[in-house]
Amino acid sequence: MKSNLKNKKGNFKNVPKEIYDFWEKSGFFSADLKSEKEKYSLLIPPPNLTGELHLGHAMQHSILDAVARFKRLQGFDVLLLPGVDHAGIQFEATFDKFLAKKNLSKRKLGREKWLEEAFKFKDEVYKSVSSTWRFMGLSADWKREVFTLDEGPKLAVFEQFKTYYDKGLIYKGPYIVQWCPKCNTAIEDVEMEYEERKEKLYYLKYGPLTLATVRPETKFGDTAMAVHPDDKRYQDYIGKEFEIETLAGRKKMKVVADSAVDPEFGTGVIKVTPGHDFADYEIGRRHNLPILQAINKEGRLTELAGKYAGMKVLEAREKMIPELKQKGILLKQENYVHNVAVCERCKSTVEPLISEEWFVKVNDLAKGAISVINLDKIKFLPKNYKKILVEWLKNIHDWCISRSLWWGHRIPVWYPSTSLRISDPSTHSINSGSSTRSARSGRVEEMKVSLESPGEGWVQDEQVLDTWFSSGLWPLSTLGWSVGTGPVSRFPPVSAPPQSGVRADRNPSTTATRAENLMFKRYFPWDFEISAPEIKYLWIARMIMISQYFTGQIPFKTMFFHGMLRDLLGRKFSKSLGNGIDPVYLIDKWGVDATRMALYTYSIPGRDGRVSREILDERGKNFRNFATKIRNITHFVIDLKPDSNSEVSRQTRPITLDVMKSGRQENTSEVSIADDKWILDELSKTIRTVTKHLENLELHLAVEEIYEFVWHKFADRYIEESKSNRVKVQPTLEHVLKQVLILLHPFMPFLTEELYQKFEVKRESIMQEEWSSSR
RNA sequence: GGGCUCAUAGCUCAGUUGGUUAGAGCGUCACAUUGACAUUGUGGAGGUCAGAGGUUCGAGUCCUCUUGAGCCCACCA
């Protein structure tokens, strides 16, 4: 039954594919909408299309699957729903790299063609990775798999946008954003990393004052100088204007007083560059300063920089130094070490600048989420994440939802083509950012919110929505929910345009309108959701806000944050560090079940684990040996059972637990085994404990408990002692073994199915067995 | 700077609401074993539970402080 498939194209050694196919074909993974059973629903966090599966995913999937299988055995109608995320920037970068190899580019293809190719590429990527997503044995309802760009989610996302828009929660405006010049898009705080850099601190003469800066090239965007209001040194200068030499002409600048200035830093004077610094932007807003754009979206200086225009930031900085020196503006420089924000994905330096972006006002949404969290409707594991999330929600700032990408849900806003807007204005009024529906030059812009074109003469907004805008809606959109009519779906009928290679048939939301309503009614809210802690703000907080806002309900009842697996130095696994451990390596070496077991020992909520290849090998080996042990137990109990014609074994095979308990008591005097009662008691104690641990989602404890029972009680003691009295105890042996397999099935699904099939009296699959409710 | 977490055997870690003699796996030492066993079994060594103080009849567990390690968030002109 065990296969030894070559490890390529999604086939793995040590993954018994026949068993998996048998399960899937038999429909054991499918939720049954019409079932009388109580439902239990689990939402699989959609993996990124491009991301290969790493240990974290393997652990996440193992946990999800154990819970799902446990609940199935307990008699629930389980929905374990898989999905895929289009992963905006990440996919787009991967795809563009792929295109570059074929000497193609966005520019050459144009948007429409590019998207067409992107969807093809997506299908290919999906094909090559989808089998890996099953390799942990995930018992997911694949027929219901959803992709974030499918028609259903697409409509739900649109309605989300429209609702916000109609309620005045969406606005568009010039705003300071973190801009990645390489990805050519605004990115969020959470998408940045910090890198320590050794740079220089330059002391520059600004009129009568001297100030320190690491970024002299932003000089061209300065609109003021600032000092701390209490700084005695500069009281006389506050409010006065001075003429400053900028290297691109002279201009007048005011000195403002602002408490954001640190009097201890440098000279206690700063230059204010509201267009290219977050703190300066805030100062600018407080003092109503104009904003100048000195750096454009490619990271080059604008015409404001005079002869330095067109240069990249670092180049300009270098070239400016001699002139600054020569003109006596640069007084001195010091070495300075500080952290610089870089783009998490491409590692280029992030450039704060002013850009026209879409925002969602999240205050009200956050309030809703806070109240529902405070009502303890969601069980957080670990508990303290509740507080952490609430704190973050209290200090939340508006959510920039637009991205200058092509891959994603395009912003469903249309403008009349006659009023084509000028892009990249070099100045903005800082206050228009707060007004709804972008006012520019005092004129209210005409626009329509619509998924399809409103007709001739309208052009759609160029940007797409932040990936998390759709991810945040995931608990709803996966179940075919849509805004307009609440839980009653109004998805279009089957004839959804087969546009862009999305397989409409794979997405039930486009095919079974009515069924989808029932899906939402039945399976929402989700019983279980799992996530890495690092996306608790990006994703988890937003799912709660959005779900609460649109349905008045929590998205999930239990939120399980697993820990992060790190290397022995405590660092995250990452491609750039090259410290990753491929789960496929472990599976090939120790088998999928053993790998799962190894990962369960790290599945404690909120607890990080430090691992190395050696450590995981050790655990893999340990549980491989455990699997061997069970295989041998089964060999002994079933294959080497005493002659089946013997009277005792024939008459007792279908015996029940109670009969065995009472029937055996009197007969033990000459038997070396102390008592069957002992092993049966131990068994029911184990069942009780394992059940409790599983209910509490303490998988590591459940695993430990089973391990202890199987190896040290059942095998080492009971089986050893049974050898002298084999015929008599055969029914007990079989009974205990079967119970052990059922107990272990959530954790080691393949092995337990394989061994279960050896029983003469059995069901079609171990998945149809019942979890013993022994008290 | 704000928040959070951790420190238990050589290593990686368990240890539910405080309650006998602090556990597991691997490693290590001794012995046994071709056995249902890709070896496995039996037994041993190894811990001042980071340190100090406190609450308590009782603290690895609760409180305070110290030290060390790490993570998240913000700021870094």
JSON list of C-alpha atoms in Angstrom, two decimals, chain A residues 520-653:
[
{"chain": "A", "resi": 520, "resn": "PHE", "atom": "CA", "xyz": [-23.28, 30.90, 4.15]},
{"chain": "A", "resi": 521, "resn": "LYS", "atom": "CA", "xyz": [-26.21, 30.23, 6.41]},
{"chain": "A", "resi": 522, "resn": "ARG", "atom": "CA", "xyz": [-24.90, 26.87, 7.44]},
{"chain": "A", "resi": 523, "resn": "TYR", "atom": "CA", "xyz": [-21.17, 27.32, 7.77]},
{"chain": "A", "resi": 524, "resn": "PHE", "atom": "CA", "xyz": [-20.80, 30.92, 8.91]},
{"chain": "A", "resi": 525, "resn": "PRO", "atom": "CA", "xyz": [-19.36, 31.91, 11.28]},
{"chain": "A", "resi": 526, "resn": "TRP", "atom": "CA", "xyz": [-16.38, 29.63, 10.98]},
{"chain": "A", "resi": 527, "resn": "ASP", "atom": "CA", "xyz": [-15.63, 27.47, 13.96]},
{"chain": "A", "resi": 528, "resn": "PHE", "atom": "CA", "xyz": [-11.90, 27.50, 13.50]},
{"chain": "A", "resi": 529, "resn": "GLU", "atom": "CA", "xyz": [-9.33, 29.73, 11.92]},
{"chain": "A", "resi": 530, "resn": "ILE", "atom": "CA", "xyz": [-5.58, 29.50, 12.17]},
{"chain": "A", "resi": 531, "resn": "SER", "atom": "CA", "xyz": [-2.86, 31.97, 11.35]},
{"chain": "A", "resi": 532, "resn": "ALA", "atom": "CA", "xyz": [0.74, 32.87, 11.81]},
{"chain": "A", "resi": 533, "resn": "PRO", "atom": "CA", "xyz": [0.99, 35.63, 14.39]},
{"chain": "A", "resi": 534, "resn": "GLU", "atom": "CA", "xyz": [2.83, 37.92, 12.00]},
{"chain": "A", "resi": 535, "resn": "ILE", "atom": "CA", "xyz": [-0.28, 38.71, 10.01]},
{"chain": "A", "resi": 536, "resn": "LYS", "atom": "CA", "xyz": [-2.57, 39.32, 12.92]},
{"chain": "A", "resi": 537, "resn": "TYR", "atom": "CA", "xyz": [-2.99, 42.99, 12.01]},
{"chain": "A", "resi": 538, "resn": "LEU", "atom": "CA", "xyz": [-2.84, 42.68, 8.26]},
{"chain": "A", "resi": 539, "resn": "TRP", "atom": "CA", "xyz": [-5.33, 39.90, 8.11]},
{"chain": "A", "resi": 540, "resn": "ILE", "atom": "CA", "xyz": [-6.95, 38.78, 11.35]},
{"chain": "A", "resi": 541, "resn": "ALA", "atom": "CA", "xyz": [-7.90, 42.21, 12.65]},
{"chain": "A", "resi": 542, "resn": "ARG", "atom": "CA", "xyz": [-9.35, 43.11, 9.29]},
{"chain": "A", "resi": 543, "resn": "MET", "atom": "CA", "xyz": [-11.42, 39.96, 8.99]},
{"chain": "A", "resi": 544, "resn": "ILE", "atom": "CA", "xyz": [-12.96, 40.78, 12.33]},
{"chain": "A", "resi": 545, "resn": "MET", "atom": "CA", "xyz": [-13.64, 44.41, 11.43]},
{"chain": "A", "resi": 546, "resn": "ILE", "atom": "CA", "xyz": [-15.09, 43.60, 8.06]},
{"chain": "A", "resi": 547, "resn": "SER", "atom": "CA", "xyz": [-17.15, 40.68, 9.18]},
{"chain": "A", "resi": 548, "resn": "GLN", "atom": "CA", "xyz": [-18.54, 42.62, 12.07]},
{"chain": "A", "resi": 549, "resn": "TYR", "atom": "CA", "xyz": [-19.34, 45.58, 9.86]},
{"chain": "A", "resi": 550, "resn": "PHE", "atom": "CA", "xyz": [-21.19, 43.66, 7.19]},
{"chain": "A", "resi": 551, "resn": "THR", "atom": "CA", "xyz": [-22.86, 40.83, 9.05]},
{"chain": "A", "resi": 552, "resn": "GLY", "atom": "CA", "xyz": [-22.85, 41.91, 12.66]},
{"chain": "A", "resi": 553, "resn": "GLN", "atom": "CA", "xyz": [-21.20, 38.58, 13.40]},
{"chain": "A", "resi": 554, "resn": "ILE", "atom": "CA", "xyz": [-17.78, 37.36, 14.28]},
{"chain": "A", "resi": 555, "resn": "PRO", "atom": "CA", "xyz": [-15.93, 35.67, 11.41]},
{"chain": "A", "resi": 556, "resn": "PHE", "atom": "CA", "xyz": [-14.73, 32.74, 13.49]},
{"chain": "A", "resi": 557, "resn": "LYS", "atom": "CA", "xyz": [-15.30, 31.31, 16.94]},
{"chain": "A", "resi": 558, "resn": "THR", "atom": "CA", "xyz": [-11.79, 30.13, 17.61]},
{"chain": "A", "resi": 559, "resn": "MET", "atom": "CA", "xyz": [-8.70, 31.91, 16.42]},
{"chain": "A", "resi": 560, "resn": "PHE", "atom": "CA", "xyz": [-5.58, 29.82, 16.75]},
{"chain": "A", "resi": 561, "resn": "PHE", "atom": "CA", "xyz": [-2.24, 31.56, 16.39]},
{"chain": "A", "resi": 562, "resn": "HIS", "atom": "CA", "xyz": [0.49, 29.03, 15.97]},
{"chain": "A", "resi": 563, "resn": "GLY", "atom": "CA", "xyz": [4.06, 29.96, 16.81]},
{"chain": "A", "resi": 564, "resn": "MET", "atom": "CA", "xyz": [6.76, 30.73, 14.34]},
{"chain": "A", "resi": 565, "resn": "LEU", "atom": "CA", "xyz": [9.35, 28.15, 13.55]},
{"chain": "A", "resi": 566, "resn": "ARG", "atom": "CA", "xyz": [12.75, 29.77, 13.66]},
{"chain": "A", "resi": 567, "resn": "ASP", "atom": "CA", "xyz": [16.31, 28.69, 13.27]},
{"chain": "A", "resi": 568, "resn": "LEU", "atom": "CA", "xyz": [18.52, 28.00, 16.26]},
{"chain": "A", "resi": 569, "resn": "LEU", "atom": "CA", "xyz": [19.50, 31.66, 16.42]},
{"chain": "A", "resi": 570, "resn": "GLY", "atom": "CA", "xyz": [15.87, 32.67, 16.68]},
{"chain": "A", "resi": 571, "resn": "ARG", "atom": "CA", "xyz": [15.72, 34.11, 13.20]},
{"chain": "A", "resi": 572, "resn": "LYS", "atom": "CA", "xyz": [12.81, 33.73, 10.89]},
{"chain": "A", "resi": 573, "resn": "PHE", "atom": "CA", "xyz": [13.21, 31.36, 8.02]},
{"chain": "A", "resi": 574, "resn": "SER", "atom": "CA", "xyz": [13.62, 33.28, 4.84]},
{"chain": "A", "resi": 575, "resn": "LYS", "atom": "CA", "xyz": [14.82, 32.79, 1.36]},
{"chain": "A", "resi": 576, "resn": "SER", "atom": "CA", "xyz": [17.43, 35.50, 1.70]},
{"chain": "A", "resi": 577, "resn": "LEU", "atom": "CA", "xyz": [18.99, 33.91, 4.76]},
{"chain": "A", "resi": 578, "resn": "GLY", "atom": "CA", "xyz": [18.90, 30.53, 3.10]},
{"chain": "A", "resi": 579, "resn": "ASN", "atom": "CA", "xyz": [18.09, 28.93, 6.42]},
{"chain": "A", "resi": 580, "resn": "GLY", "atom": "CA", "xyz": [14.86, 27.32, 5.32]},
{"chain": "A", "resi": 581, "resn": "ILE", "atom": "CA", "xyz": [14.04, 23.67, 5.86]},
{"chain": "A", "resi": 582, "resn": "ASP", "atom": "CA", "xyz": [11.98, 22.08, 3.17]},
{"chain": "A", "resi": 583, "resn": "PRO", "atom": "CA", "xyz": [9.14, 19.98, 4.55]},
{"chain": "A", "resi": 584, "resn": "VAL", "atom": "CA", "xyz": [9.40, 17.82, 1.47]},
{"chain": "A", "resi": 585, "resn": "TYR", "atom": "CA", "xyz": [12.85, 16.80, 2.61]},
{"chain": "A", "resi": 586, "resn": "LEU", "atom": "CA", "xyz": [11.41, 15.59, 5.91]},
{"chain": "A", "resi": 587, "resn": "ILE", "atom": "CA", "xyz": [8.59, 13.76, 4.23]},
{"chain": "A", "resi": 588, "resn": "ASP", "atom": "CA", "xyz": [10.92, 12.01, 1.86]},
{"chain": "A", "resi": 589, "resn": "LYS", "atom": "CA", "xyz": [13.11, 10.95, 4.70]},
{"chain": "A", "resi": 590, "resn": "TRP", "atom": "CA", "xyz": [10.66, 10.05, 7.44]},
{"chain": "A", "resi": 591, "resn": "GLY", "atom": "CA", "xyz": [7.26, 9.85, 5.85]},
{"chain": "A", "resi": 592, "resn": "VAL", "atom": "CA", "xyz": [4.35, 12.22, 5.90]},
{"chain": "A", "resi": 593, "resn": "ASP", "atom": "CA", "xyz": [2.78, 10.91, 9.09]},
{"chain": "A", "resi": 594, "resn": "ALA", "atom": "CA", "xyz": [6.00, 11.15, 11.05]},
{"chain": "A", "resi": 595, "resn": "THR", "atom": "CA", "xyz": [6.55, 14.65, 9.74]},
{"chain": "A", "resi": 596, "resn": "ARG", "atom": "CA", "xyz": [3.11, 15.65, 10.89]},
{"chain": "A", "resi": 597, "resn": "MET", "atom": "CA", "xyz": [3.78, 14.23, 14.33]},
{"chain": "A", "resi": 598, "resn": "ALA", "atom": "CA", "xyz": [7.07, 16.09, 14.54]},
{"chain": "A", "resi": 599, "resn": "LEU", "atom": "CA", "xyz": [5.27, 19.31, 13.71]},
{"chain": "A", "resi": 600, "resn": "TYR", "atom": "CA", "xyz": [2.53, 18.76, 16.29]},
{"chain": "A", "resi": 601, "resn": "THR", "atom": "CA", "xyz": [5.14, 18.92, 18.99]},
{"chain": "A", "resi": 602, "resn": "TYR", "atom": "CA", "xyz": [5.58, 22.56, 17.94]},
{"chain": "A", "resi": 603, "resn": "SER", "atom": "CA", "xyz": [1.92, 23.38, 17.61]},
{"chain": "A", "resi": 604, "resn": "ILE", "atom": "CA", "xyz": [1.52, 25.23, 20.87]},
{"chain": "A", "resi": 605, "resn": "PRO", "atom": "CA", "xyz": [-0.39, 28.48, 20.37]},
{"chain": "A", "resi": 606, "resn": "GLY", "atom": "CA", "xyz": [1.82, 31.54, 20.32]},
{"chain": "A", "resi": 607, "resn": "ARG", "atom": "CA", "xyz": [4.96, 29.63, 21.12]},
{"chain": "A", "resi": 608, "resn": "ASP", "atom": "CA", "xyz": [7.84, 29.88, 18.73]},
{"chain": "A", "resi": 609, "resn": "GLY", "atom": "CA", "xyz": [10.00, 26.87, 18.16]},
{"chain": "A", "resi": 610, "resn": "ARG", "atom": "CA", "xyz": [13.65, 26.78, 17.36]},
{"chain": "A", "resi": 611, "resn": "VAL", "atom": "CA", "xyz": [14.53, 24.10, 14.93]},
{"chain": "A", "resi": 612, "resn": "SER", "atom": "CA", "xyz": [17.31, 22.94, 12.75]},
{"chain": "A", "resi": 613, "resn": "ARG", "atom": "CA", "xyz": [17.47, 20.22, 10.21]},
{"chain": "A", "resi": 614, "resn": "GLU", "atom": "CA", "xyz": [19.15, 17.99, 12.79]},
{"chain": "A", "resi": 615, "resn": "ILE", "atom": "CA", "xyz": [16.45, 18.57, 15.36]},
{"chain": "A", "resi": 616, "resn": "LEU", "atom": "CA", "xyz": [13.67, 17.91, 12.91]},
{"chain": "A", "resi": 617, "resn": "ASP", "atom": "CA", "xyz": [15.48, 14.84, 11.69]},
{"chain": "A", "resi": 618, "resn": "GLU", "atom": "CA", "xyz": [15.65, 13.64, 15.25]},
{"chain": "A", "resi": 619, "resn": "ARG", "atom": "CA", "xyz": [11.94, 14.09, 15.75]},
{"chain": "A", "resi": 620, "resn": "GLY", "atom": "CA", "xyz": [11.16, 12.70, 12.35]},
{"chain": "A", "resi": 621, "resn": "LYS", "atom": "CA", "xyz": [13.15, 9.64, 13.16]},
{"chain": "A", "resi": 622, "resn": "ASN", "atom": "CA", "xyz": [11.49, 9.31, 16.51]},
{"chain": "A", "resi": 623, "resn": "PHE", "atom": "CA", "xyz": [8.03, 9.33, 15.03]},
{"chain": "A", "resi": 624, "resn": "ARG", "atom": "CA", "xyz": [9.10, 7.18, 12.10]},
{"chain": "A", "resi": 625, "resn": "ASN", "atom": "CA", "xyz": [10.09, 4.63, 14.74]},
{"chain": "A", "resi": 626, "resn": "PHE", "atom": "CA", "xyz": [6.74, 5.16, 16.39]},
{"chain": "A", "resi": 627, "resn": "ALA", "atom": "CA", "xyz": [5.01, 4.44, 13.09]},
{"chain": "A", "resi": 628, "resn": "THR", "atom": "CA", "xyz": [7.09, 1.30, 12.77]},
{"chain": "A", "resi": 629, "resn": "LYS", "atom": "CA", "xyz": [6.09, 0.33, 16.24]},
{"chain": "A", "resi": 630, "resn": "ILE", "atom": "CA", "xyz": [2.43, 0.58, 15.40]},
{"chain": "A", "resi": 631, "resn": "ARG", "atom": "CA", "xyz": [2.94, -1.25, 12.16]},
{"chain": "A", "resi": 632, "resn": "ASN", "atom": "CA", "xyz": [4.56, -4.04, 14.10]},
{"chain": "A", "resi": 633, "resn": "ILE", "atom": "CA", "xyz": [1.87, -4.07, 16.72]},
{"chain": "A", "resi": 634, "resn": "THR", "atom": "CA", "xyz": [-0.64, -4.49, 13.93]},
{"chain": "A", "resi": 635, "resn": "HIS", "atom": "CA", "xyz": [1.46, -7.19, 12.36]},
{"chain": "A", "resi": 636, "resn": "PHE", "atom": "CA", "xyz": [1.50, -9.02, 15.66]},
{"chain": "A", "resi": 637, "resn": "VAL", "atom": "CA", "xyz": [-2.15, -8.53, 16.48]},
{"chain": "A", "resi": 638, "resn": "ILE", "atom": "CA", "xyz": [-3.70, -9.13, 13.06]},
{"chain": "A", "resi": 639, "resn": "ASP", "atom": "CA", "xyz": [-1.26, -10.99, 10.84]},
{"chain": "A", "resi": 640, "resn": "LEU", "atom": "CA", "xyz": [0.03, -13.28, 13.55]},
{"chain": "A", "resi": 641, "resn": "LYS", "atom": "CA", "xyz": [-3.23, -13.88, 15.24]},
{"chain": "A", "resi": 642, "resn": "PRO", "atom": "CA", "xyz": [-3.77, -17.36, 16.60]},
{"chain": "A", "resi": 643, "resn": "ASP", "atom": "CA", "xyz": [-5.60, -19.89, 14.47]},
{"chain": "A", "resi": 644, "resn": "SER", "atom": "CA", "xyz": [-8.87, -18.31, 13.54]},
{"chain": "A", "resi": 645, "resn": "ASN", "atom": "CA", "xyz": [-10.69, -21.61, 13.84]},
{"chain": "A", "resi": 646, "resn": "SER", "atom": "CA", "xyz": [-10.01, -21.68, 17.49]},
{"chain": "A", "resi": 647, "resn": "GLU", "atom": "CA", "xyz": [-13.21, -21.57, 19.42]},
{"chain": "A", "resi": 648, "resn": "VAL", "atom": "CA", "xyz": [-12.34, -18.64, 21.58]},
{"chain": "A", "resi": 649, "resn": "SER", "atom": "CA", "xyz": [-11.39, -16.21, 18.91]},
{"chain": "A", "resi": 650, "resn": "ARG", "atom": "CA", "xyz": [-14.37, -17.05, 16.72]},
{"chain": "A", "resi": 651, "resn": "GLN", "atom": "CA", "xyz": [-16.88, -16.55, 19.43]},
{"chain": "A", "resi": 652, "resn": "THR", "atom": "CA", "xyz": [-15.40, -13.35, 20.74]},
{"chain": "A", "resi": 653, "resn": "ARG", "atom": "CA", "xyz": [-14.51, -11.37, 17.67]}
]
